[in-house]
Amino acid sequence: MRLILLTALWLCLSISVRCEDDSEEATVTEELDESAPENPEEITYVSPTPKGHIYFAEHFDVPEEFEAKWVRSQAKKDGADEEIAKYDGKWAVEGLLKDGLKGDLGLVLKSKAKHAAISASLDRPFVFTNKPLIVQYDVTFQNGQECGGAYIKLLTQETGMRLSQFTDKTPYTIMFGPDKCGNDHKLHFIFQHKNPKDGSYSEKHAKKPNTRLDEYFKDGKPHLYTLMIHPDNTFDVSVDYKIVNKGTLLEDFSPPVNPPAEIDDPEDSKPDDWDEREKIADPDAKKPDDWDENEPEQVPDADATKPDGWLDDEPEMIPDPSAEKPEDWDEDMDGTWEAPLINNPSCESAPGCGVWKAPMKANPKFKGKWRAPMIDNPNYRGRWRPRRIPNPDFFEDKHPFNMASIGAIGLELWSMSDNILFDNFIITDDKIVSEQWAAETFDLKRNLVDRDQESVVQRLMNYTNKNPWLWAVYVIVVGLPLVLIFTFCCNSQEKQDAARAALAKKTDDAVEDDEGAEEAVQNEEESEAVPQLEGDDEEVNDDEDAKEDDEDAEGLEDAPASEEPVVEKGTRRRVRKD
């Protein structure tokens, strides 16, 4: 116990010294650097500078550069009503509505239920050769998302491209990003594949991710979307650095990149005599003469009798006598008023009311409609299929990665939610570049949001990890009381055991460990209970001695068990010689 207390005292002194040292260090730091920020946990954001192989990078932190770089569409959507055909959705450059970094701006879709389109040219076209394509940006649904998309389109490089006429019909190479309407949550990855035979393009849609996507649309936090396509035709899609979809361009898209080598002959037809029926009704079977199809399935029970007390003249329901016609009831408009029906109170004590009918029972004569038994069809030829012929449109493209070059990036959207913030676009062929870009932009933004939303326990754990000496404080504050309680309980148990042993010894009660010893002592006392007496003068035969013996015997019966054992009546007593 003393050792525990000394250990605890030593820990307290050590922590006190540590705290004093930290306080002195903090004081010195404050004196040396008066310009340090008041909140050491403040996250400082600096607009990143693109480095490495970059085809496009945009952080939107300089509104003037944004206006010079991005082009709002002035076109109209084909096939839409004149009132909604124009791309008049509003775009703005601003920060997050809450938990935003100082100086960090993004592209915000301000309007809802309007078509909106905006685009920008790449610094240099991306050509699909022997390097991967990496596309990355982050999205924040600040007001959630009811119905609409937040995907981007990588527009196909064309001569004389006019971004001011960017519409849904503008050719694109890749479409990528989140989309939702109702309970349908999607993360698009669509690419345009060129048919090597006729030069036509068709959309290829990646399989759906197995991960749930609904939280990204409603939590109000920034989420980082990354697409990587490799020259070996593999791809992976990640959200917040977690891969949610991956596969190959050749196998995991619908419709598939390469058509089948054979197809059903469209001119082939099933012969008229082709019988696909595996079973037929037996043509030789006949209905038995005693088969009556008119017998009902159930008939009234002829053995049933009406219960005694049945009230034939009482209806089950009667008009409510307490009901009254409403004052505003107009019989010309509402018809004749009738009181609502209630259960007949006279029927509550009776077995039933109204016309009695015998209960129905199964008809033993019922057989139903007769049908001939089924037998194997002797003319069965199996299920007909058209013959297979070589596919005239067959081709095999082993390198679908070689897509059309990308010349611009654009957002062409329609959304029922506003204030959708896009930020930190980057297109590169180097994974390290994209990760560094995210570390300088998205990671800082997300850390601030998570820190503001984390609980007190999480903040305490983070602070403790930065100051490990606090673990010693937790050990003393939490561990020392537990040790003291445990020690006190153990000591109390030992004292209780000792007290019980002392009480058993005092009252001569038998205990488990003393049973053998008690038996030996009893045998020894019995052997010494009647010693050999010497001399007649030592005997006491008069009445007084006998009387004294009786008194002694009575006194011994009342004496405690710890006194000398009582000599049985009839034995001789040994007395001390004078």
mmCIF file of C-alpha atoms in Angstrom, residues 6 10 14 22 102 105 113 132 189 219-220 236 239 289 306 342 436 463 470 476 486 527 532 542:
data_model
loop_
_atom_site.group_PDB
_atom_site.id
_atom_site.type_symbol
_atom_site.label_atom_id
_atom_site.label_comp_id
_atom_site.label_asym_id
_atom_site.label_seq_id
_atom_site.Cartn_x
_atom_site.Cartn_y
_atom_site.Cartn_z
ATOM 1 C CA LEU A 6 4.781 6.556 -3.131
ATOM 2 C CA TRP A 10 6.268 10.329 -7.747
ATOM 3 C CA SER A 14 6.868 14.189 -12.563
ATOM 4 C CA ASP A 22 5.738 23.071 -21.060
ATOM 5 C CA LYS A 102 -10.106 31.677 -45.471
ATOM 6 C CA LEU A 105 -13.188 29.834 -53.195
ATOM 7 C CA ALA A 113 -34.578 24.078 -61.970
ATOM 8 C CA PRO A 132 -2.773 7.244 -67.584
ATOM 9 C CA PHE A 189 -18.258 6.880 -65.687
ATOM 10 C CA ASP A 219 -24.131 15.094 -45.415
ATOM 11 C CA GLY A 220 -23.193 18.582 -46.660
ATOM 12 C CA ASP A 236 -10.671 2.712 -60.828
ATOM 13 C CA VAL A 239 -14.375 8.839 -53.428
ATOM 14 C CA ASP A 289 -69.355 -41.629 -65.978
ATOM 15 C CA LYS A 306 -80.594 -23.691 -34.814
ATOM 16 C CA ILE A 342 -75.115 0.306 -34.619
ATOM 17 C CA GLN A 436 -0.254 16.517 -53.760
ATOM 18 C CA TYR A 463 -5.071 16.768 -28.259
ATOM 19 C CA LEU A 470 -1.305 13.528 -20.706
ATOM 20 C CA ILE A 476 -3.445 8.660 -12.184
ATOM 21 C CA PHE A 486 -9.049 -2.904 -5.264
ATOM 22 C CA SER A 527 -7.901 -40.057 28.049
ATOM 23 C CA GLN A 532 -5.859 -42.297 39.138
ATOM 24 C CA ASP A 542 -20.537 -36.598 52.728
#
